[in-house]
Each structure stands twice: as structure tokens, then as C-alpha cells.
């Protein structure tokens, strides 16, 4: 009789655990949906825009925890495909935040909001930002000027990071205004100060370099011709190369990811027939060849951990491209 009761209790506890997990999952989905719905193109700056900061921070934290649960050591686990195949809807990781962003058609809106904010942030003087903070505080007595600045930074960091995680999935990229993404990358690289290694890697001055990687990785499955034409017009490749050349003491992983992005671009047939327009003069080509030193350093580091041959195969299009630049054709 005792063994029967013990068995029944075991199954009861098992069912209760399943129910609790399902309940937690439902609560989580409702929270994610609420946060995603809050992504709206408010006037910048405004109290309504500031109110987005909390929900964006929650959404970013949840998306990060879901990603990190699958792979805490590298970005491989969030690069969009399970073992090179499948879709966002059949990943091993829980991707509720990104799926909801895609299903609710909020990907392009999120990019537009971030782009509008960064345009304001990069073109507004510190004095004018302080005046804006004072004006917003006068309309809400719970705010202090430092709160306004912090909430602005939170939106930039959180929304920017959410978009990065989304860009690792081709389904999200296909719903995104990728021409605007090219413009956004170019604008930030032109106007934002050069990042330092101590800076927050989730701020746009650094994160747009990861956006470049995602764009180049998926360019084959997007409107390739139009994107390459806009990248040529805005000289994105050259801006990325020159930004990395100014970076010191950055991790191998960070610079390696950007280098992989350049190699993805070099593997593109349309790029191979028009590369001279992306590097239109001798000065630009000299910068590209200076980047070969960065690549060689990465190969040396890969050699130290026994990964040189695999890494060389992965960036073969870029290594071949250096030869074309040297030959000038």
C-alpha cells in the first residue's frame, strides 16, 4: 500500500512540475508579447519614448538569457540555423523574443526606432541634450536629468542588442528594411566616436560592426544587387576596415567575426565583379591591404590553438581578395 501511494505521489509531482513549467512558459510568452508590442515609433525625444526603456530592457534580458542558455562561450549558437539548416521556428534554443518580433512584424519598426534615435543622439549637442532632459523633467516630477540620459542609453543598448540577435536569423533579415540597415551602419561609423575596448560592447558604436557581419552573412538570401549598390554608395566596406584598424586590444572573437563578415562579402559573385567601386582609389586599397595584417594576426592566434587550417579555409575568399587588390584587378 505504501509503495502504491509513493508511486501515485511521484506521478502527481511529475504532473505538477510539467504544469508549472507550462504555466511559466505562458507567463514568459505574455511578457515577451507585451514588450514587443511596446516597440512604437514615438517622437524622439519624448516621455513616450522614455517609457519604452523598461520594456526594451526586459526584452533584451530575456532574449540574452535564452541565447546564453544554449551557448555561453561563443556566438555560434545564435547564428540562425541549427546545424546549418532549419528555420527560426525549429531551433534547439528557446527564441520566443525573436520569434515574436518576427511574427508581429516589428523588426523593421525596431530598426527605424533605433535609427531615428541614433540620428538624434549623434547630431544633438550635449548642451541641447541637457536642455531636453530639463524640459522632460518639467513634465514629469519623478524624473531627474540623469534618469533621462540613462533611459536613452538603455533604449540604445537594449533595442540594439535585440536587433543583433534577430539579425542572426535570415527570416528576420528578410523582413527588415536592409537598405535602412546599410544607411544605419554607415551613419554610425561616420559620426560615432571610435569605440574603446572598455566601452559597452552593446552600444551602437561597436554593435554596428556585428550588424555588418550579419548583413554580409545573409546577403545571398536578400536583395543582393540593391544592397551591394547601397554599400558601394555609402562605402561601408571601407568604413568598417578603417574602424577596425583603429581598434586596439579587442578580442580575437570580436575582430574575427568582423573579418568573417568581410570574407562573406568577398565570396559574393556580384561583389567580385564590382569590388573596385567599393575601394575606388589607391588610398582605399592601401587601407584594405593594411587589414591583411589584422588577418595574419588572427591566423597566428588560430595557429597557437591548433585552429589555423580550419580558420584559413573559412576566410579563403578574403585571402584570395587580397591578391586581387594587390594586382589591381
PDB file of C-alpha atoms in Angstrom:
ATOM      1  CA  UNK A   1       0.000   0.000   0.000  1.00  0.00           C
ATOM      2  CA  UNK A   2       2.833   2.389   0.839  1.00  0.00           C
ATOM      3  CA  UNK A   3       4.563   1.641  -2.472  1.00  0.00           C
ATOM      4  CA  UNK A   4       1.331   2.348  -4.380  1.00  0.00           C
ATOM      5  CA  UNK A   5       0.916   5.713  -2.603  1.00  0.00           C
ATOM      6  CA  UNK A   6       4.565   6.538  -3.261  1.00  0.00           C
ATOM      7  CA  UNK A   7       4.077   5.750  -6.944  1.00  0.00           C
ATOM      8  CA  UNK A   8       0.937   7.884  -7.143  1.00  0.00           C
ATOM      9  CA  UNK A   9       2.734  10.761  -5.384  1.00  0.00           C
ATOM     10  CA  UNK A  10       5.621  10.509  -7.849  1.00  0.00           C
ATOM     11  CA  UNK A  11       3.279  10.859 -10.822  1.00  0.00           C
ATOM     12  CA  UNK A  12       1.403  13.702  -9.096  1.00  0.00           C
ATOM     13  CA  UNK A  13       4.649  15.598  -8.511  1.00  0.00           C
ATOM     14  CA  UNK A  14       5.742  14.927 -12.097  1.00  0.00           C
ATOM     15  CA  UNK A  15       2.434  16.285 -13.477  1.00  0.00           C
ATOM     16  CA  UNK A  16       2.683  19.306 -11.205  1.00  0.00           C
ATOM     17  CA  UNK A  17       6.209  20.076 -12.458  1.00  0.00           C
ATOM     18  CA  UNK A  18       5.012  19.870 -16.067  1.00  0.00           C
ATOM     19  CA  UNK A  19       2.069  22.160 -15.250  1.00  0.00           C
ATOM     20  CA  UNK A  20       4.356  24.654 -13.502  1.00  0.00           C
ATOM     21  CA  UNK A  21       6.736  24.679 -16.471  1.00  0.00           C
ATOM     22  CA  UNK A  22       3.855  25.231 -18.903  1.00  0.00           C
ATOM     23  CA  UNK A  23       2.488  27.995 -16.680  1.00  0.00           C
ATOM     24  CA  UNK A  24       5.893  29.687 -16.511  1.00  0.00           C
ATOM     25  CA  UNK A  25       6.220  29.413 -20.282  1.00  0.00           C
ATOM     26  CA  UNK A  26       2.807  31.048 -20.803  1.00  0.00           C
ATOM     27  CA  UNK A  27       3.702  33.885 -18.430  1.00  0.00           C
ATOM     28  CA  UNK A  28       7.004  34.356 -20.242  1.00  0.00           C
ATOM     29  CA  UNK A  29       5.292  34.494 -23.629  1.00  0.00           C
ATOM     30  CA  UNK A  30       2.799  37.070 -22.400  1.00  0.00           C
ATOM     31  CA  UNK A  31       5.626  39.201 -21.032  1.00  0.00           C
ATOM     32  CA  UNK A  32       7.556  38.954 -24.311  1.00  0.00           C
ATOM     33  CA  UNK A  33       4.454  39.841 -26.356  1.00  0.00           C
ATOM     34  CA  UNK A  34       3.776  42.857 -24.161  1.00  0.00           C
ATOM     35  CA  UNK A  35       7.371  44.086 -24.541  1.00  0.00           C
ATOM     36  CA  UNK A  36       7.343  43.602 -28.321  1.00  0.00           C
ATOM     37  CA  UNK A  37       4.033  45.479 -28.668  1.00  0.00           C
ATOM     38  CA  UNK A  38       5.605  48.447 -26.899  1.00  0.00           C
ATOM     39  CA  UNK A  39       8.034  48.992 -29.808  1.00  0.00           C
ATOM     40  CA  UNK A  40       6.414  52.031 -31.388  1.00  0.00           C
ATOM     41  CA  UNK A  41       7.903  54.892 -33.410  1.00  0.00           C
ATOM     42  CA  UNK A  42       7.385  57.626 -30.817  1.00  0.00           C
ATOM     43  CA  UNK A  43       8.670  61.150 -31.277  1.00  0.00           C
ATOM     44  CA  UNK A  44      12.304  61.472 -30.175  1.00  0.00           C
ATOM     45  CA  UNK A  45      12.826  62.842 -27.609  1.00  0.00           C
ATOM     46  CA  UNK A  46       9.563  62.444 -25.665  1.00  0.00           C
ATOM     47  CA  UNK A  47       8.183  60.971 -22.456  1.00  0.00           C
ATOM     48  CA  UNK A  48       6.559  58.219 -24.516  1.00  0.00           C
ATOM     49  CA  UNK A  49       9.943  57.250 -25.931  1.00  0.00           C
ATOM     50  CA  UNK A  50      11.438  57.141 -22.429  1.00  0.00           C
ATOM     51  CA  UNK A  51       8.677  54.774 -21.311  1.00  0.00           C
ATOM     52  CA  UNK A  52       9.969  52.206 -23.811  1.00  0.00           C
ATOM     53  CA  UNK A  53      13.226  51.808 -21.891  1.00  0.00           C
ATOM     54  CA  UNK A  54      11.904  49.403 -19.245  1.00  0.00           C
ATOM     55  CA  UNK A  55      10.189  47.044 -21.683  1.00  0.00           C
ATOM     56  CA  UNK A  56      13.203  47.089 -24.024  1.00  0.00           C
ATOM     57  CA  UNK A  57      15.493  46.228 -21.131  1.00  0.00           C
ATOM     58  CA  UNK A  58      13.241  43.332 -20.092  1.00  0.00           C
ATOM     59  CA  UNK A  59      13.033  42.027 -23.650  1.00  0.00           C
ATOM     60  CA  UNK A  60      16.797  42.272 -24.101  1.00  0.00           C
ATOM     61  CA  UNK A  61      17.468  40.451 -20.834  1.00  0.00           C
ATOM     62  CA  UNK A  62      15.095  37.655 -21.729  1.00  0.00           C
ATOM     63  CA  UNK A  63      16.474  37.287 -25.272  1.00  0.00           C
ATOM     64  CA  UNK A  64      20.018  37.224 -23.903  1.00  0.00           C
ATOM     65  CA  UNK A  65      19.231  34.596 -21.257  1.00  0.00           C
ATOM     66  CA  UNK A  66      17.580  32.366 -23.876  1.00  0.00           C
ATOM     67  CA  UNK A  67      20.630  32.696 -26.149  1.00  0.00           C
ATOM     68  CA  UNK A  68      23.199  32.253 -23.410  1.00  0.00           C
ATOM     69  CA  UNK A  69      21.458  29.123 -22.152  1.00  0.00           C
ATOM     70  CA  UNK A  70      22.381  27.379 -25.391  1.00  0.00           C
ATOM     71  CA  UNK A  71      25.956  28.591 -25.812  1.00  0.00           C
ATOM     72  CA  UNK A  72      27.805  30.667 -23.237  1.00  0.00           C
ATOM     73  CA  UNK A  73      31.200  30.616 -24.920  1.00  0.00           C
ATOM     74  CA  UNK A  74      30.584  31.883 -28.444  1.00  0.00           C
ATOM     75  CA  UNK A  75      28.070  33.354 -30.835  1.00  0.00           C
ATOM     76  CA  UNK A  76      27.741  30.102 -32.796  1.00  0.00           C
ATOM     77  CA  UNK A  77      24.533  29.174 -31.008  1.00  0.00           C
ATOM     78  CA  UNK A  78      22.690  32.280 -32.200  1.00  0.00           C
ATOM     79  CA  UNK A  79      23.744  32.395 -35.815  1.00  0.00           C
ATOM     80  CA  UNK A  80      20.361  31.500 -37.175  1.00  0.00           C
ATOM     81  CA  UNK A  81      20.441  27.892 -38.251  1.00  0.00           C
ATOM     82  CA  UNK A  82      20.523  24.641 -36.301  1.00  0.00           C
ATOM     83  CA  UNK A  83      23.466  22.708 -37.737  1.00  0.00           C
ATOM     84  CA  UNK A  84      23.255  24.727 -40.952  1.00  0.00           C
ATOM     85  CA  UNK A  85      19.590  24.013 -41.703  1.00  0.00           C
ATOM     86  CA  UNK A  86      16.099  24.700 -40.441  1.00  0.00           C
ATOM     87  CA  UNK A  87      14.335  27.915 -39.562  1.00  0.00           C
ATOM     88  CA  UNK A  88      13.839  30.221 -36.623  1.00  0.00           C
ATOM     89  CA  UNK A  89      10.857  28.064 -35.611  1.00  0.00           C
ATOM     90  CA  UNK A  90      12.766  24.795 -35.207  1.00  0.00           C
ATOM     91  CA  UNK A  91      15.851  25.905 -33.281  1.00  0.00           C
ATOM     92  CA  UNK A  92      17.134  23.997 -30.275  1.00  0.00           C
ATOM     93  CA  UNK A  93      17.139  27.205 -28.238  1.00  0.00           C
ATOM     94  CA  UNK A  94      14.039  28.974 -26.987  1.00  0.00           C
ATOM     95  CA  UNK A  95      13.731  32.021 -29.231  1.00  0.00           C
ATOM     96  CA  UNK A  96      10.412  33.466 -28.045  1.00  0.00           C
ATOM     97  CA  UNK A  97      11.635  37.066 -28.131  1.00  0.00           C
ATOM     98  CA  UNK A  98      12.954  36.894 -31.689  1.00  0.00           C
ATOM     99  CA  UNK A  99      10.052  34.797 -32.971  1.00  0.00           C
ATOM    100  CA  UNK A 100       7.542  37.272 -31.544  1.00  0.00           C
ATOM    101  CA  UNK A 101       9.464  40.186 -33.043  1.00  0.00           C
ATOM    102  CA  UNK A 102       9.231  38.495 -36.454  1.00  0.00           C
ATOM    103  CA  UNK A 103       5.641  37.258 -36.130  1.00  0.00           C
ATOM    104  CA  UNK A 104       4.391  40.688 -35.001  1.00  0.00           C
ATOM    105  CA  UNK A 105       6.218  42.382 -37.920  1.00  0.00           C
ATOM    106  CA  UNK A 106       8.199  44.586 -35.546  1.00  0.00           C
ATOM    107  CA  UNK A 107      11.677  44.008 -36.999  1.00  0.00           C
ATOM    108  CA  UNK A 108      11.710  46.981 -39.375  1.00  0.00           C
ATOM    109  CA  UNK A 109       9.896  49.203 -36.855  1.00  0.00           C
ATOM    110  CA  UNK A 110      12.556  48.376 -34.256  1.00  0.00           C
ATOM    111  CA  UNK A 111      15.312  49.279 -36.724  1.00  0.00           C
ATOM    112  CA  UNK A 112      13.531  52.530 -37.641  1.00  0.00           C
ATOM    113  CA  UNK A 113      13.190  53.495 -33.965  1.00  0.00           C
ATOM    114  CA  UNK A 114      16.870  52.765 -33.330  1.00  0.00           C
ATOM    115  CA  UNK A 115      17.949  54.662 -36.444  1.00  0.00           C
ATOM    116  CA  UNK A 116      15.815  57.695 -35.554  1.00  0.00           C
ATOM    117  CA  UNK A 117      17.218  57.703 -32.035  1.00  0.00           C
ATOM    118  CA  UNK A 118      20.839  57.404 -33.183  1.00  0.00           C
ATOM    119  CA  UNK A 119      20.375  60.198 -35.704  1.00  0.00           C
ATOM    120  CA  UNK A 120      19.150  62.425 -32.864  1.00  0.00           C
ATOM    121  CA  UNK A 121      21.883  61.225 -30.492  1.00  0.00           C
ATOM    122  CA  UNK A 122      24.719  61.801 -32.963  1.00  0.00           C
ATOM    123  CA  UNK A 123      23.562  65.209 -34.234  1.00  0.00           C
ATOM    124  CA  UNK A 124      22.462  66.821 -30.954  1.00  0.00           C
ATOM    125  CA  UNK A 125      24.954  68.764 -28.853  1.00  0.00           C
ATOM    126  CA  UNK A 126      25.482  67.951 -25.183  1.00  0.00           C
ATOM    127  CA  UNK A 127      24.007  71.329 -24.258  1.00  0.00           C
ATOM    128  CA  UNK A 128      20.863  70.630 -26.262  1.00  0.00           C
ATOM    129  CA  UNK A 129      20.559  67.149 -24.749  1.00  0.00           C
ATOM    130  CA  UNK A 130      20.718  68.693 -21.286  1.00  0.00           C
ATOM    131  CA  UNK A 131      18.039  71.216 -22.227  1.00  0.00           C
ATOM    132  CA  UNK A 132      15.842  68.366 -23.484  1.00  0.00           C
ATOM    133  CA  UNK A 133      16.365  66.473 -20.214  1.00  0.00           C
ATOM    134  CA  UNK A 134      15.364  69.521 -18.187  1.00  0.00           C
ATOM    135  CA  UNK A 135      12.254  70.051 -20.319  1.00  0.00           C
ATOM    136  CA  UNK A 136      11.144  66.427 -19.950  1.00  0.00           C
ATOM    137  CA  UNK A 137      11.714  66.580 -16.190  1.00  0.00           C
ATOM    138  CA  UNK A 138       9.491  69.645 -16.004  1.00  0.00           C
ATOM    139  CA  UNK A 139       6.669  67.494 -17.401  1.00  0.00           C
ATOM    140  CA  UNK A 140       7.256  64.589 -15.026  1.00  0.00           C
ATOM    141  CA  UNK A 141       8.322  65.423 -11.468  1.00  0.00           C
ATOM    142  CA  UNK A 142       9.540  61.854 -10.895  1.00  0.00           C
ATOM    143  CA  UNK A 143      12.307  62.265 -13.470  1.00  0.00           C
ATOM    144  CA  UNK A 144      15.764  63.701 -12.956  1.00  0.00           C
ATOM    145  CA  UNK A 145      18.036  64.753 -15.841  1.00  0.00           C
ATOM    146  CA  UNK A 146      20.337  61.774 -15.207  1.00  0.00           C
ATOM    147  CA  UNK A 147      17.304  59.476 -15.453  1.00  0.00           C
ATOM    148  CA  UNK A 148      16.551  60.830 -18.929  1.00  0.00           C
ATOM    149  CA  UNK A 149      20.119  60.235 -20.115  1.00  0.00           C
ATOM    150  CA  UNK A 150      20.123  56.729 -18.614  1.00  0.00           C
ATOM    151  CA  UNK A 151      16.810  55.777 -20.212  1.00  0.00           C
ATOM    152  CA  UNK A 152      18.064  56.972 -23.610  1.00  0.00           C
ATOM    153  CA  UNK A 153      21.200  54.842 -23.209  1.00  0.00           C
ATOM    154  CA  UNK A 154      19.058  51.856 -22.122  1.00  0.00           C
ATOM    155  CA  UNK A 155      16.951  52.042 -25.286  1.00  0.00           C
ATOM    156  CA  UNK A 156      20.085  52.235 -27.455  1.00  0.00           C
ATOM    157  CA  UNK A 157      21.721  49.285 -25.710  1.00  0.00           C
ATOM    158  CA  UNK A 158      18.664  47.045 -25.320  1.00  0.00           C
ATOM    159  CA  UNK A 159      16.971  47.632 -28.663  1.00  0.00           C
ATOM    160  CA  UNK A 160      20.317  47.439 -30.456  1.00  0.00           C
ATOM    161  CA  UNK A 161      21.134  44.103 -28.843  1.00  0.00           C
ATOM    162  CA  UNK A 162      17.678  42.657 -29.577  1.00  0.00           C
ATOM    163  CA  UNK A 163      18.138  43.579 -33.238  1.00  0.00           C
ATOM    164  CA  UNK A 164      21.571  41.947 -33.297  1.00  0.00           C
ATOM    165  CA  UNK A 165      20.124  38.679 -32.031  1.00  0.00           C
ATOM    166  CA  UNK A 166      17.338  38.945 -34.625  1.00  0.00           C
ATOM    167  CA  UNK A 167      19.790  39.630 -37.462  1.00  0.00           C
ATOM    168  CA  UNK A 168      21.433  36.278 -36.848  1.00  0.00           C
ATOM    169  CA  UNK A 169      18.282  34.729 -38.351  1.00  0.00           C
ATOM    170  CA  UNK A 170      17.697  35.066 -42.068  1.00  0.00           C
ATOM    171  CA  UNK A 171      13.912  35.141 -41.537  1.00  0.00           C
ATOM    172  CA  UNK A 172      14.276  38.373 -39.560  1.00  0.00           C
ATOM    173  CA  UNK A 173      16.654  39.859 -42.126  1.00  0.00           C
ATOM    174  CA  UNK A 174      14.170  39.144 -44.921  1.00  0.00           C
ATOM    175  CA  UNK A 175      11.540  41.207 -43.099  1.00  0.00           C
ATOM    176  CA  UNK A 176      13.931  44.038 -42.331  1.00  0.00           C
ATOM    177  CA  UNK A 177      14.498  47.197 -44.341  1.00  0.00           C
ATOM    178  CA  UNK A 178      18.083  46.225 -45.170  1.00  0.00           C
ATOM    179  CA  UNK A 179      18.696  49.379 -47.181  1.00  0.00           C
ATOM    180  CA  UNK A 180      17.981  51.307 -43.981  1.00  0.00           C
ATOM    181  CA  UNK A 181      20.325  48.926 -42.167  1.00  0.00           C
ATOM    182  CA  UNK A 182      23.132  49.818 -44.590  1.00  0.00           C
ATOM    183  CA  UNK A 183      22.405  53.516 -44.045  1.00  0.00           C
ATOM    184  CA  UNK A 184      22.368  52.994 -40.286  1.00  0.00           C
ATOM    185  CA  UNK A 185      25.732  51.211 -40.258  1.00  0.00           C
ATOM    186  CA  UNK A 186      27.279  53.930 -42.427  1.00  0.00           C
ATOM    187  CA  UNK A 187      25.825  56.759 -40.321  1.00  0.00           C
ATOM    188  CA  UNK A 188      27.118  55.354 -37.038  1.00  0.00           C
ATOM    189  CA  UNK A 189      30.575  54.587 -38.452  1.00  0.00           C
ATOM    190  CA  UNK A 190      30.780  58.113 -39.861  1.00  0.00           C
ATOM    191  CA  UNK A 191      29.587  60.016 -36.815  1.00  0.00           C
ATOM    192  CA  UNK A 192      30.101  57.961 -33.647  1.00  0.00           C
ATOM    193  CA  UNK A 193      33.431  58.244 -31.805  1.00  0.00           C
ATOM    194  CA  UNK A 194      35.815  55.338 -32.216  1.00  0.00           C
ATOM    195  CA  UNK A 195      34.957  52.763 -29.516  1.00  0.00           C
ATOM    196  CA  UNK A 196      37.475  51.716 -26.891  1.00  0.00           C
ATOM    197  CA  UNK A 197      37.864  48.214 -25.517  1.00  0.00           C
ATOM    198  CA  UNK A 198      36.442  49.409 -22.180  1.00  0.00           C
ATOM    199  CA  UNK A 199      33.267  50.723 -23.799  1.00  0.00           C
ATOM    200  CA  UNK A 200      29.961  48.877 -23.545  1.00  0.00           C
ATOM    201  CA  UNK A 201      30.009  46.420 -26.497  1.00  0.00           C
ATOM    202  CA  UNK A 202      26.216  46.673 -26.801  1.00  0.00           C
ATOM    203  CA  UNK A 203      26.301  50.366 -27.729  1.00  0.00           C
ATOM    204  CA  UNK A 204      25.940  51.196 -31.391  1.00  0.00           C
ATOM    205  CA  UNK A 205      29.492  52.447 -31.997  1.00  0.00           C
ATOM    206  CA  UNK A 206      30.602  48.829 -31.552  1.00  0.00           C
ATOM    207  CA  UNK A 207      27.495  46.818 -32.343  1.00  0.00           C
ATOM    208  CA  UNK A 208      27.067  48.089 -35.910  1.00  0.00           C
ATOM    209  CA  UNK A 209      30.204  46.125 -36.787  1.00  0.00           C
ATOM    210  CA  UNK A 210      28.332  42.980 -35.755  1.00  0.00           C
ATOM    211  CA  UNK A 211      25.379  44.149 -37.868  1.00  0.00           C
ATOM    212  CA  UNK A 212      27.808  44.295 -40.804  1.00  0.00           C
ATOM    213  CA  UNK A 213      28.736  40.654 -40.170  1.00  0.00           C
ATOM    214  CA  UNK A 214      25.061  39.597 -40.161  1.00  0.00           C
ATOM    215  CA  UNK A 215      24.311  41.578 -43.316  1.00  0.00           C
ATOM    216  CA  UNK A 216      27.221  40.031 -45.212  1.00  0.00           C
ATOM    217  CA  UNK A 217      26.428  36.552 -43.912  1.00  0.00           C
ATOM    218  CA  UNK A 218      22.877  36.651 -45.268  1.00  0.00           C
ATOM    219  CA  UNK A 219      23.359  38.872 -48.322  1.00  0.00           C
ATOM    220  CA  UNK A 220      22.893  35.895 -50.708  1.00  0.00           C
ATOM    221  CA  UNK A 221      19.344  35.439 -49.425  1.00  0.00           C
ATOM    222  CA  UNK A 222      18.425  39.131 -49.568  1.00  0.00           C
ATOM    223  CA  UNK A 223      18.139  41.673 -52.377  1.00  0.00           C
ATOM    224  CA  UNK A 224      21.820  41.306 -53.145  1.00  0.00           C
ATOM    225  CA  UNK A 225      22.133  43.714 -56.069  1.00  0.00           C
ATOM    226  CA  UNK A 226      20.423  46.628 -54.328  1.00  0.00           C
ATOM    227  CA  UNK A 227      22.268  46.049 -51.072  1.00  0.00           C
ATOM    228  CA  UNK A 228      25.689  45.922 -52.725  1.00  0.00           C
ATOM    229  CA  UNK A 229      24.862  49.072 -54.682  1.00  0.00           C
ATOM    230  CA  UNK A 230      23.971  50.927 -51.474  1.00  0.00           C
ATOM    231  CA  UNK A 231      27.025  49.538 -49.664  1.00  0.00           C
ATOM    232  CA  UNK A 232      29.138  50.798 -52.556  1.00  0.00           C
ATOM    233  CA  UNK A 233      27.461  54.207 -52.487  1.00  0.00           C
ATOM    234  CA  UNK A 234      27.998  54.575 -48.727  1.00  0.00           C
ATOM    235  CA  UNK A 235      31.478  52.999 -48.827  1.00  0.00           C
ATOM    236  CA  UNK A 236      30.547  50.644 -45.993  1.00  0.00           C
ATOM    237  CA  UNK A 237      33.400  48.171 -46.515  1.00  0.00           C
ATOM    238  CA  UNK A 238      35.997  50.928 -46.326  1.00  0.00           C
ATOM    239  CA  UNK A 239      34.375  52.420 -43.212  1.00  0.00           C
ATOM    240  CA  UNK A 240      34.385  49.026 -41.493  1.00  0.00           C
ATOM    241  CA  UNK A 241      38.017  48.341 -42.411  1.00  0.00           C
ATOM    242  CA  UNK A 242      39.200  51.723 -41.185  1.00  0.00           C
ATOM    243  CA  UNK A 243      37.216  51.438 -37.956  1.00  0.00           C
ATOM    244  CA  UNK A 244      38.795  48.061 -37.163  1.00  0.00           C
ATOM    245  CA  UNK A 245      42.276  49.361 -37.988  1.00  0.00           C
ATOM    246  CA  UNK A 246      41.793  51.964 -35.242  1.00  0.00           C
ATOM    247  CA  UNK A 247      40.681  49.385 -32.683  1.00  0.00           C
ATOM    248  CA  UNK A 248      43.301  48.249 -30.177  1.00  0.00           C
ATOM    249  CA  UNK A 249      43.236  45.352 -27.711  1.00  0.00           C
ATOM    250  CA  UNK A 250      39.941  43.980 -28.993  1.00  0.00           C
ATOM    251  CA  UNK A 251      39.237  40.291 -28.516  1.00  0.00           C
ATOM    252  CA  UNK A 252      40.040  37.789 -31.237  1.00  0.00           C
ATOM    253  CA  UNK A 253      36.376  36.804 -31.275  1.00  0.00           C
ATOM    254  CA  UNK A 254      35.168  40.357 -31.977  1.00  0.00           C
ATOM    255  CA  UNK A 255      37.666  41.122 -34.738  1.00  0.00           C
ATOM    256  CA  UNK A 256      37.373  37.580 -36.083  1.00  0.00           C
ATOM    257  CA  UNK A 257      33.623  37.965 -36.518  1.00  0.00           C
ATOM    258  CA  UNK A 258      34.058  41.183 -38.497  1.00  0.00           C
ATOM    259  CA  UNK A 259      36.748  39.512 -40.616  1.00  0.00           C
ATOM    260  CA  UNK A 260      34.383  36.640 -41.359  1.00  0.00           C
ATOM    261  CA  UNK A 261      31.820  39.227 -42.469  1.00  0.00           C
ATOM    262  CA  UNK A 262      34.293  40.765 -44.911  1.00  0.00           C
ATOM    263  CA  UNK A 263      35.108  37.278 -46.207  1.00  0.00           C
ATOM    264  CA  UNK A 264      31.380  36.552 -46.758  1.00  0.00           C
ATOM    265  CA  UNK A 265      31.220  39.763 -48.804  1.00  0.00           C
ATOM    266  CA  UNK A 266      34.299  38.783 -50.827  1.00  0.00           C
ATOM    267  CA  UNK A 267      32.693  35.447 -51.703  1.00  0.00           C
ATOM    268  CA  UNK A 268      29.796  37.238 -53.413  1.00  0.00           C
ATOM    269  CA  UNK A 269      29.921  36.997 -57.208  1.00  0.00           C
ATOM    270  CA  UNK A 270      28.368  40.447 -57.658  1.00  0.00           C
ATOM    271  CA  UNK A 271      30.968  41.921 -55.314  1.00  0.00           C
ATOM    272  CA  UNK A 272      33.802  40.197 -57.172  1.00  0.00           C
ATOM    273  CA  UNK A 273      32.805  41.947 -60.415  1.00  0.00           C
ATOM    274  CA  UNK A 274      32.380  45.379 -58.791  1.00  0.00           C
ATOM    275  CA  UNK A 275      34.916  45.440 -55.952  1.00  0.00           C
ATOM    276  CA  UNK A 276      36.884  48.346 -57.423  1.00  0.00           C
ATOM    277  CA  UNK A 277      33.865  50.603 -56.819  1.00  0.00           C
ATOM    278  CA  UNK A 278      33.928  49.642 -53.142  1.00  0.00           C
ATOM    279  CA  UNK A 279      37.620  50.582 -52.971  1.00  0.00           C
ATOM    280  CA  UNK A 280      37.639  53.419 -55.517  1.00  0.00           C
ATOM    281  CA  UNK A 281      41.148  54.837 -55.092  1.00  0.00           C
ATOM    282  CA  UNK A 282      44.663  53.908 -54.107  1.00  0.00           C
ATOM    283  CA  UNK A 283      44.247  55.189 -50.565  1.00  0.00           C
ATOM    284  CA  UNK A 284      41.241  52.925 -50.036  1.00  0.00           C
ATOM    285  CA  UNK A 285      43.133  49.906 -51.391  1.00  0.00           C
ATOM    286  CA  UNK A 286      46.073  50.643 -49.109  1.00  0.00           C
ATOM    287  CA  UNK A 287      43.672  50.534 -46.150  1.00  0.00           C
ATOM    288  CA  UNK A 288      42.325  47.198 -47.351  1.00  0.00           C
ATOM    289  CA  UNK A 289      45.826  45.765 -47.605  1.00  0.00           C
ATOM    290  CA  UNK A 290      46.637  47.083 -44.121  1.00  0.00           C
ATOM    291  CA  UNK A 291      43.770  44.926 -42.938  1.00  0.00           C
ATOM    292  CA  UNK A 292      45.753  41.918 -44.174  1.00  0.00           C
ATOM    293  CA  UNK A 293      47.972  42.458 -41.118  1.00  0.00           C
ATOM    294  CA  UNK A 294      44.901  42.058 -38.906  1.00  0.00           C
ATOM    295  CA  UNK A 295      44.012  38.861 -40.752  1.00  0.00           C
ATOM    296  CA  UNK A 296      47.539  37.487 -40.382  1.00  0.00           C
ATOM    297  CA  UNK A 297      47.461  38.200 -36.647  1.00  0.00           C
ATOM    298  CA  UNK A 298      44.199  36.271 -36.379  1.00  0.00           C
ATOM    299  CA  UNK A 299      45.747  33.354 -38.265  1.00  0.00           C
ATOM    300  CA  UNK A 300      48.749  33.385 -35.926  1.00  0.00           C
ATOM    301  CA  UNK A 301      46.449  33.277 -32.901  1.00  0.00           C
ATOM    302  CA  UNK A 302      44.468  30.466 -34.536  1.00  0.00           C
ATOM    303  CA  UNK A 303      47.719  28.584 -35.108  1.00  0.00           C
ATOM    304  CA  UNK A 304      48.511  28.835 -31.394  1.00  0.00           C
ATOM    305  CA  UNK A 305      45.326  26.933 -30.557  1.00  0.00           C
ATOM    306  CA  UNK A 306      45.588  24.474 -33.445  1.00  0.00           C
ATOM    307  CA  UNK A 307      42.809  26.086 -35.458  1.00  0.00           C
ATOM    308  CA  UNK A 308      44.786  27.710 -38.270  1.00  0.00           C
ATOM    309  CA  UNK A 309      43.820  25.444 -41.180  1.00  0.00           C
ATOM    310  CA  UNK A 310      40.114  25.486 -40.365  1.00  0.00           C
ATOM    311  CA  UNK A 311      40.110  29.255 -39.957  1.00  0.00           C
ATOM    312  CA  UNK A 312      42.096  29.745 -43.173  1.00  0.00           C
ATOM    313  CA  UNK A 313      39.511  27.689 -45.058  1.00  0.00           C
ATOM    314  CA  UNK A 314      36.747  29.793 -43.536  1.00  0.00           C
ATOM    315  CA  UNK A 315      38.215  33.077 -44.763  1.00  0.00           C
ATOM    316  CA  UNK A 316      39.665  31.810 -48.070  1.00  0.00           C
ATOM    317  CA  UNK A 317      37.596  34.325 -50.131  1.00  0.00           C
ATOM    318  CA  UNK A 318      39.174  37.214 -48.196  1.00  0.00           C
ATOM    319  CA  UNK A 319      42.702  35.811 -48.556  1.00  0.00           C
ATOM    320  CA  UNK A 320      42.158  35.490 -52.312  1.00  0.00           C
ATOM    321  CA  UNK A 321      40.750  39.017 -52.409  1.00  0.00           C
ATOM    322  CA  UNK A 322      43.974  40.488 -51.011  1.00  0.00           C
ATOM    323  CA  UNK A 323      45.738  39.073 -54.062  1.00  0.00           C
ATOM    324  CA  UNK A 324      43.252  40.751 -56.406  1.00  0.00           C
ATOM    325  CA  UNK A 325      43.712  44.085 -54.636  1.00  0.00           C
ATOM    326  CA  UNK A 326      47.490  43.791 -54.981  1.00  0.00           C
ATOM    327  CA  UNK A 327      47.146  43.046 -58.673  1.00  0.00           C
ATOM    328  CA  UNK A 328      44.642  45.875 -59.045  1.00  0.00           C
ATOM    329  CA  UNK A 329      42.089  43.791 -60.931  1.00  0.00           C
TER     330      UNK A 329
END
